[in-house]
Short mmCIF file of C-alpha atoms and ligand atoms in Angstrom, two decimals:
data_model
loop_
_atom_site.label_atom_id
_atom_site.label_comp_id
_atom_site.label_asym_id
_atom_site.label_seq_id
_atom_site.Cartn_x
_atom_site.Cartn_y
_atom_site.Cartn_z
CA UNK A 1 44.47 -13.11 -18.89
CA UNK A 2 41.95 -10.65 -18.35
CA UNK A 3 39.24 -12.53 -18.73
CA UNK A 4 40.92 -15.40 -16.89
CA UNK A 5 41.24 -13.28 -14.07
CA UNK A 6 37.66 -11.36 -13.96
CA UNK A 7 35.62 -15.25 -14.22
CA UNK A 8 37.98 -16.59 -11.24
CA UNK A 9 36.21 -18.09 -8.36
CA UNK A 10 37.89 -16.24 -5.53
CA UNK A 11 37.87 -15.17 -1.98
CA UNK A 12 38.25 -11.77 -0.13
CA UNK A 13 40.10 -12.50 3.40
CA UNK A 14 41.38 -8.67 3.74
CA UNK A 15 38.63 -5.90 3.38
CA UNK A 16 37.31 -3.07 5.73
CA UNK A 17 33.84 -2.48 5.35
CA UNK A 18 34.91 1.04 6.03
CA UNK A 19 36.94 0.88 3.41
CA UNK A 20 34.42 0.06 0.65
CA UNK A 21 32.73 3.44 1.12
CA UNK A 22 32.28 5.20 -2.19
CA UNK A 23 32.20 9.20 -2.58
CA UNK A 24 28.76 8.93 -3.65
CA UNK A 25 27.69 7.24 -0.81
CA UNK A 26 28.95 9.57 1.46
CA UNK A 27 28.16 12.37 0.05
CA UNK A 28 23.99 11.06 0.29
CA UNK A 29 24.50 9.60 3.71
CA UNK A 30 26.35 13.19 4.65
CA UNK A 31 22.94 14.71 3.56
CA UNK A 32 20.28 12.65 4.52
CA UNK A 33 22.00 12.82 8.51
CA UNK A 34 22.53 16.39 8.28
CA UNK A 35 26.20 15.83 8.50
CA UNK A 36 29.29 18.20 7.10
CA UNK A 37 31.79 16.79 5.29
CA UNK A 38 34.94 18.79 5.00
CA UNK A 39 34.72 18.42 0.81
CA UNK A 40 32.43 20.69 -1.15
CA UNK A 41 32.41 17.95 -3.57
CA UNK A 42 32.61 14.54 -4.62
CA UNK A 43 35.82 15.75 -6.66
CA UNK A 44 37.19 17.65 -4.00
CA UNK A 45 37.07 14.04 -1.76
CA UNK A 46 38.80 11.91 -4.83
CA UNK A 47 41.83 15.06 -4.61
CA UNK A 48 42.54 14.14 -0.93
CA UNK A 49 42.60 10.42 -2.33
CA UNK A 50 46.73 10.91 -2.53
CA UNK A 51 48.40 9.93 0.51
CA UNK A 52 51.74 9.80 1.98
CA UNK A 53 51.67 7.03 4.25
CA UNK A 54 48.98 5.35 6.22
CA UNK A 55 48.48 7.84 8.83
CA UNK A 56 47.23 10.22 6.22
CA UNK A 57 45.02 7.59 4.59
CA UNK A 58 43.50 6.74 8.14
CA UNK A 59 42.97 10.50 8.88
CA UNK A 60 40.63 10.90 5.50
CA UNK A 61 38.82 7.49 6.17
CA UNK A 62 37.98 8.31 9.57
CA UNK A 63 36.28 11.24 8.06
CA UNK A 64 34.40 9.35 6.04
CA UNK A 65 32.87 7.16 8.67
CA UNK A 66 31.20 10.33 10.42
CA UNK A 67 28.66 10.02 8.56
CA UNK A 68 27.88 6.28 9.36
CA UNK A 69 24.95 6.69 11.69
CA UNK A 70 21.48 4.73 11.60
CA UNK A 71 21.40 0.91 10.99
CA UNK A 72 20.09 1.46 7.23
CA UNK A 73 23.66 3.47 6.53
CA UNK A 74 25.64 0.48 7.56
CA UNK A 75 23.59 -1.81 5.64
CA UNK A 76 23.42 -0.23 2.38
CA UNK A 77 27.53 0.46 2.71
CA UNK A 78 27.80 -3.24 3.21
CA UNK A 79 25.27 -4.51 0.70
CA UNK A 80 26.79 -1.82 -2.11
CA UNK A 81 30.11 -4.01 -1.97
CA UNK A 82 28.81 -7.32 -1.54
CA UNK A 83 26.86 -6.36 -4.87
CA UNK A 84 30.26 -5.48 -6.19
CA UNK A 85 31.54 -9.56 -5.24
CA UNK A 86 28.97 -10.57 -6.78
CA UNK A 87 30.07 -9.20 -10.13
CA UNK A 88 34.13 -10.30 -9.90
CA UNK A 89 33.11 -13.38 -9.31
CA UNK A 90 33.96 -13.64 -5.18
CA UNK A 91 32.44 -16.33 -3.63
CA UNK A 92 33.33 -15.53 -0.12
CA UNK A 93 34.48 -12.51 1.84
CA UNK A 94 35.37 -11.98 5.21
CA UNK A 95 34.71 -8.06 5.98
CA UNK A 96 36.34 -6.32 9.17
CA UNK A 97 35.02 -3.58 10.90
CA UNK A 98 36.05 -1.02 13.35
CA UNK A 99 33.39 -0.62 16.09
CA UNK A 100 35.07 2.00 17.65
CA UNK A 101 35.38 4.34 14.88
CA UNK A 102 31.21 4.46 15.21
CA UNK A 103 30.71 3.93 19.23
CA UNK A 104 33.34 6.55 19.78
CA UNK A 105 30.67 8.75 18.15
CA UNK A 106 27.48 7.66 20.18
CA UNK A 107 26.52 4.83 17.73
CA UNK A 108 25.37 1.95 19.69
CA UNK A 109 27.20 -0.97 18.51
CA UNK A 110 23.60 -2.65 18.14
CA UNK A 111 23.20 -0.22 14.92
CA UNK A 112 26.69 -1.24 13.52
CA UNK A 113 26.02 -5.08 14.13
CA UNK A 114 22.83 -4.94 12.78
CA UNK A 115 23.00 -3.43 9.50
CA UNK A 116 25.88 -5.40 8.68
CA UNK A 117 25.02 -8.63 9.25
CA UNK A 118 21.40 -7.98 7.67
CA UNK A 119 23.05 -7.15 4.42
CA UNK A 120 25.42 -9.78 5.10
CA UNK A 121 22.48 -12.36 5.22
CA UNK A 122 20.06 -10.82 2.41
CA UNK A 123 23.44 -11.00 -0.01
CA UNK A 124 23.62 -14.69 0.72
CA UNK A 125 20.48 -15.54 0.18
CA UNK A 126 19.61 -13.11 -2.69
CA UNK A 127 23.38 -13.25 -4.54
CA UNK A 128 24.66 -15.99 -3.32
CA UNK A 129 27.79 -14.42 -2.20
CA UNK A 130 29.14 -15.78 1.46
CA UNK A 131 30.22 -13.59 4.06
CA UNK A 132 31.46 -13.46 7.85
CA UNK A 133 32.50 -10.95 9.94
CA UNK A 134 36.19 -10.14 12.26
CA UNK A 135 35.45 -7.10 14.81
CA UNK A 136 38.81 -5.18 14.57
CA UNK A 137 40.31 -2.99 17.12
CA UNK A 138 41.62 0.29 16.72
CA UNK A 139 45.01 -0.12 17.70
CA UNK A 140 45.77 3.90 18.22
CA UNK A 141 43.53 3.32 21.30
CA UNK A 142 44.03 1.64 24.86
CA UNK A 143 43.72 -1.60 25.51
CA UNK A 144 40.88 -1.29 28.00
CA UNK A 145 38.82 0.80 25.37
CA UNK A 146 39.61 -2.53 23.67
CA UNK A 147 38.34 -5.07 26.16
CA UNK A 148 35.52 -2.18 26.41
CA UNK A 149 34.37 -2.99 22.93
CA UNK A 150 35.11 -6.61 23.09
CA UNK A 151 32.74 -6.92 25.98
CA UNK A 152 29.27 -4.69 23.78
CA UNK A 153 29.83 -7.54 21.26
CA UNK A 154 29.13 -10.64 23.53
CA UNK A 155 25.70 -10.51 23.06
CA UNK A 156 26.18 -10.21 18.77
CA UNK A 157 28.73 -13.03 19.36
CA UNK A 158 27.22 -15.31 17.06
CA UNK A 159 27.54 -12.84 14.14
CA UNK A 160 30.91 -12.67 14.71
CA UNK A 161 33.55 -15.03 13.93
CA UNK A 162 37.39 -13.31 14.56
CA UNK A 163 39.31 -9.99 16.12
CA UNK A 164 41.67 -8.10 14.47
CA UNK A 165 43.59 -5.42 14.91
CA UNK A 166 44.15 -2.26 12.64
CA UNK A 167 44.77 1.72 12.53
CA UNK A 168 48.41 3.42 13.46
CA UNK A 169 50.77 0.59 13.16
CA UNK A 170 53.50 2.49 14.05
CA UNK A 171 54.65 2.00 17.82
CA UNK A 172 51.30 0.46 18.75
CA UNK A 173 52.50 -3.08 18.58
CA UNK A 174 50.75 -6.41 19.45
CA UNK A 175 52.15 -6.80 22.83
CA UNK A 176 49.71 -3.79 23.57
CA UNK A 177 46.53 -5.70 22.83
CA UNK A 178 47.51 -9.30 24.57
CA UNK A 179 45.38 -9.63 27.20
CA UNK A 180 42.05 -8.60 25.20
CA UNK A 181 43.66 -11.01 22.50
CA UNK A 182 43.18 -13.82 24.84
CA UNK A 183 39.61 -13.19 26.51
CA UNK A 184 38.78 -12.16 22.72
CA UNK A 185 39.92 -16.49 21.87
CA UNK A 186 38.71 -17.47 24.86
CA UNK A 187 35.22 -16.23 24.14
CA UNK A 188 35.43 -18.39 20.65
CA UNK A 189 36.73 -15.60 18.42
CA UNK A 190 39.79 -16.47 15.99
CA UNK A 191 42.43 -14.14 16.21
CA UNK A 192 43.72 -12.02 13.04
CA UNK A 193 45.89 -9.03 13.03
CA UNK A 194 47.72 -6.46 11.03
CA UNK A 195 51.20 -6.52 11.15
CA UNK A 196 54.46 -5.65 9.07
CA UNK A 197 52.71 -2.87 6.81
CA UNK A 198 54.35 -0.06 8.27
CA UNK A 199 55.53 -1.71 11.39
CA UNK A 200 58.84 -4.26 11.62
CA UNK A 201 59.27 -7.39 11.75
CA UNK A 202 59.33 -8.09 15.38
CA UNK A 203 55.22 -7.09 15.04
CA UNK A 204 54.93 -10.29 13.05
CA UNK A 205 56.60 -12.01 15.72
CA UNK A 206 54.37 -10.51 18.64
CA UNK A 207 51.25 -10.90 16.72
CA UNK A 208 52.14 -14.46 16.38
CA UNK A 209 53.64 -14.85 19.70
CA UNK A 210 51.60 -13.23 21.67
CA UNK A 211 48.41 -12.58 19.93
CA UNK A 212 48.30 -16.26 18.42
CA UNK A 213 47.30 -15.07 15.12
CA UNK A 214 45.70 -17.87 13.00
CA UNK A 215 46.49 -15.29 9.44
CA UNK A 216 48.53 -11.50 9.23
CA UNK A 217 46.96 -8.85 7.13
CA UNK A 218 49.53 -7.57 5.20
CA UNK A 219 52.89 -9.06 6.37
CA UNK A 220 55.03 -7.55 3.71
CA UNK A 221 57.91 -6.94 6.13
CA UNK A 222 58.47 -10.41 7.12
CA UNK A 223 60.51 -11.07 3.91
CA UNK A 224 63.62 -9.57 6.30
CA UNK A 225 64.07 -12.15 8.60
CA UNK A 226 64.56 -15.27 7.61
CA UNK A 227 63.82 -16.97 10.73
CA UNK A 228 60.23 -15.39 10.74
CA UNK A 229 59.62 -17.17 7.15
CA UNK A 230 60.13 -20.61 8.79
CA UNK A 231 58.12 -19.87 11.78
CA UNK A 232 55.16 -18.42 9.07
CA UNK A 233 55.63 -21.75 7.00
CA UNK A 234 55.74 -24.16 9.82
CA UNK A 235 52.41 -22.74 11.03
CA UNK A 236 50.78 -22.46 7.76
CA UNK A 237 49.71 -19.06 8.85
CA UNK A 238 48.66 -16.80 5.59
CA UNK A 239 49.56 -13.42 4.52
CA UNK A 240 46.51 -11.40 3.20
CA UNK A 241 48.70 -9.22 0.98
CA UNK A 242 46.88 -5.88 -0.47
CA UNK A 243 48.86 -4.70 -3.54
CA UNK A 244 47.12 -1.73 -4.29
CA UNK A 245 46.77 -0.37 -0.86
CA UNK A 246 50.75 -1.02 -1.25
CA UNK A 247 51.01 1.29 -3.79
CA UNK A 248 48.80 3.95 -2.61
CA UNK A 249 50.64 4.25 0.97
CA UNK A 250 54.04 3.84 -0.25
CA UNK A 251 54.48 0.88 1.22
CA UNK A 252 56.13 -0.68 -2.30
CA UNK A 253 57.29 2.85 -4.33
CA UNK A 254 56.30 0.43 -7.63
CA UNK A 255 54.22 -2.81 -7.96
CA UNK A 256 57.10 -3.98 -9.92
CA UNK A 257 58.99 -3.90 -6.55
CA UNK A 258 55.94 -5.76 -4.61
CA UNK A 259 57.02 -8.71 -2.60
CA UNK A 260 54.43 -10.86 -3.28
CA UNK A 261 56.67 -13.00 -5.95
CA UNK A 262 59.16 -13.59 -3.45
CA UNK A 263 56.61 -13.83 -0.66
CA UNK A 264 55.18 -17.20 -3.15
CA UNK A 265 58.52 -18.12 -3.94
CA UNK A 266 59.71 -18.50 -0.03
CA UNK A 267 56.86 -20.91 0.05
CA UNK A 268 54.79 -18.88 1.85
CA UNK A 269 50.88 -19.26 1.49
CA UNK A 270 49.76 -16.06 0.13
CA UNK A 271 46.14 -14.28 -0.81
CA UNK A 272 45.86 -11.00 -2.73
CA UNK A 273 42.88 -8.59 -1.28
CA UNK A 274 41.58 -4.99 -1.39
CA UNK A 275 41.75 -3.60 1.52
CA UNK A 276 40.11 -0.28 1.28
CA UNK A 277 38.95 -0.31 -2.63
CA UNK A 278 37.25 3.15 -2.78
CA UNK A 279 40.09 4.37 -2.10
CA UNK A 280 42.66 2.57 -3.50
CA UNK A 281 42.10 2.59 -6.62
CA UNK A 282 40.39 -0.73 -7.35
CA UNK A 283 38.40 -3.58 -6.19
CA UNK A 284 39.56 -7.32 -6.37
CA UNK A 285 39.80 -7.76 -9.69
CA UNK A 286 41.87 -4.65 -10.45
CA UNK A 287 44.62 -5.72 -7.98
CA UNK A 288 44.94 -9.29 -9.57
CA UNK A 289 45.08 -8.00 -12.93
CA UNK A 290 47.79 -5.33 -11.83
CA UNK A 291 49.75 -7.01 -9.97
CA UNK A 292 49.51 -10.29 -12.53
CA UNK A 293 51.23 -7.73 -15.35
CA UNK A 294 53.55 -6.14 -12.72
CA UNK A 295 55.21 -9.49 -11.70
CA UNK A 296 54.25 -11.60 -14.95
CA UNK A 297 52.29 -13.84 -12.92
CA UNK A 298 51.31 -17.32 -14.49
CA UNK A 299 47.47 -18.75 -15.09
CA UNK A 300 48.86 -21.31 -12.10
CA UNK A 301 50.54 -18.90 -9.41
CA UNK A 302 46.80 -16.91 -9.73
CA UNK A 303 45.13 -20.53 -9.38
CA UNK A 304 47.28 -20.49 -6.13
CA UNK A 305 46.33 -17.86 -4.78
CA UNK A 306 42.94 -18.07 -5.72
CA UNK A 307 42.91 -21.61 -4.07
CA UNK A 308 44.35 -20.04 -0.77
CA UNK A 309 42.29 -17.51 -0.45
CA UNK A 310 39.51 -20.32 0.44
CA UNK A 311 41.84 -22.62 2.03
CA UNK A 312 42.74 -19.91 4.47
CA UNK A 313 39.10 -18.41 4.86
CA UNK A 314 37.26 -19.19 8.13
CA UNK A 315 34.36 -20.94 6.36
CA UNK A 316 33.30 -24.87 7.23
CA UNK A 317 35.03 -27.81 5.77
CA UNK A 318 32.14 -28.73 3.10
CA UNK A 319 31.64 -24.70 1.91
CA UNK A 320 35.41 -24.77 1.76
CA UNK A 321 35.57 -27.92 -0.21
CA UNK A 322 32.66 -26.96 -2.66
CA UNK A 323 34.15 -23.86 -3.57
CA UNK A 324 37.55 -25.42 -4.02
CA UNK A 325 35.76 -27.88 -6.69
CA UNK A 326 34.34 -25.27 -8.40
CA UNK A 327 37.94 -23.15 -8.36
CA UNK A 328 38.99 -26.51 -10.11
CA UNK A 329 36.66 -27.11 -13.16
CA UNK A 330 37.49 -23.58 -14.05
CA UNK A 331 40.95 -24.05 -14.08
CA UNK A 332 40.98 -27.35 -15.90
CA UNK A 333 38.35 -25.88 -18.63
CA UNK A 334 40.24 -22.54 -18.49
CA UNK A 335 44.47 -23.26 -17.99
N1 LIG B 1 46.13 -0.69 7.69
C1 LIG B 1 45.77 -0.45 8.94
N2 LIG B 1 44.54 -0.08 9.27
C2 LIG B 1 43.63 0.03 8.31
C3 LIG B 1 43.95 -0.21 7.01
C4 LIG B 1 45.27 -0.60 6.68
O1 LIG B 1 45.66 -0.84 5.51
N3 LIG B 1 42.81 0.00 6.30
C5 LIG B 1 41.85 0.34 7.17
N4 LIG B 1 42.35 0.36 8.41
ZN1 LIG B 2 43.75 -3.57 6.20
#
């Protein structure tokens, strides 16, 4: 199963870039720009890796991103993971990241753009692994520091394909961000958000309301209204569902007790990501094969949700269907 699981063509639809950042990393970036970290040590860093909730997850990864500065930083974080695709056989990945943590510190959003989508493009055409980009919002802050940050990416709008919307979930809810939600799809971005991690399940609701949402990151919460379920499956809109990051924020106390069985068994079209997988204790691969022995998932339901995860991706109709072909020799050969 292993094995099975490790060779699968896949996709990554839920992944911060900032999330990717590994201790090592930081600790030479920290160096190099003459930055403190408040960690003596590389094992001092993986300690605070034990967190109550998401609040004190976000409080440590913010952290980390202080020491994001020059162009180069942001393109060897981002090439470092797409490396890491490459091996765990992911095809495609569609990486968020969170402007504001890095303007709000005097980076010019030039620097961020840049360095990401150069790695972004040397991965594709050195490892062959596919990539595109949604600009998230920090939902903690206003909505005009929003439409603020919306407005620095115009120019880069080409590089960018969706919004989202992450950080606090907790009583920062959709409705906050609706009117930079709609200039943000007006302008040609697809909207995305997180919803029903921490939050209820009247977020789900706004964020497809109100935000038009085309998938929800996370979504775990919608499993307590039945009504929502319909509404999800009548608009083929996705869940990206992050077991891992589930564990290690107490949103599920056990991955025995992770939704995502019932989730599939609702009928609802489901993808398993990473989220954050330096600090979550595993890349793509590790939260297949964990949550496959957790909920005795079948060789099919991980076909599924491998098959999803490009169905649901925000790539063109012939990349989509080429990568679905090869997702399907390698189930025949390998069921
Ligand atoms: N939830 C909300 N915001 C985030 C997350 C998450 O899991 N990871 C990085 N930013
Ligand atoms: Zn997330």
């Amino acid at each position: 199963m292993i094995n099975f699981i490790n060779n699968l063509p896949k996709a990554e639809l839920h992944l911060h870039i900032e999330g990717t950042f590994e201790p090592e990393l930081m600790f030479n970036l920290a160096t190099k720009n003459n930055i403190k970290l408040p960690y003596q040590s590389i094992e001092e860093l993986k300690k605070a890796y034990n967190f109550d909730n998401l609040q004190h997850f976000l409080d440590i990864y913010y952290k980390g991103t202080s020491v994001l500065i020059e162009e180069q930083d942001f393109y060897d974080l981002t090439y470092n993971y797409l490396k890491k695709c490459a091996s765990q056989q992911i095809r495609h990945v569609e990486i968020m990241f969170d402007p504001q943590s890095h303007t709000s510190r005097g980076v010019n959003f030039e620097t961020i753009i840049n360095g990401i989508s150069k790695a972004c493009l040397d991965a594709e055409r050195s490892i062959g692994v596919t990539s595109l980009l949604i600009m998230s919002f920090l939902r903690h802050l206003s909505e005009e520091e929003a439409i603020k940050t919306l407005k620095q990416s115009l120019p880069f709008k080409k590089n960018i394909k969706a919004v989202g919307l992450d950080s606090s979930e907790k009583n920062n809810p959709p409705s906050k961000f609706q009117h930079v939600f709609l200039e943000a799809t007006k302008q040609g971005y697809i909207p995305v958000a997180h919803a029903g991690e921490e939050g209820p399940s009247e977020y789900i609701w706004e964020a497809i309301e109100l935000l038009k949402v085309k998938r929800i990151d996370h979504g775990n919460n919608a499993l307590n209204d039945l009504d929502l379920i319909d509404t999800i499956k009548n608009r083929n809109i996705p869940l990206t569902i992050c077991p891992l990051s589930n564990l290690a924020l107490k949103v599920v106390d056990k991955l025995e007790e992770h939704p995502l069985k019932k989730l599939l068994d609702s009928g609802l079209e489901v993808t398993i990501n990473s989220d954050d997988p330096a600090y979550f204790g595993g890349q793509l691969n590790k939260n297949y094969i964990e949550i496959q022995k957790a909920l005795n998932l079948t060789k099919f339901d991980l076909y599924n949700l491998a098959k999803n995860s490009f169905q649901h991706s925000f790539l063109n109709d012939d990349k989509k269907e080429q990568y679905l072909t090869e997702l399907e020799v390698y189930y025949n050969k390998n069921k």
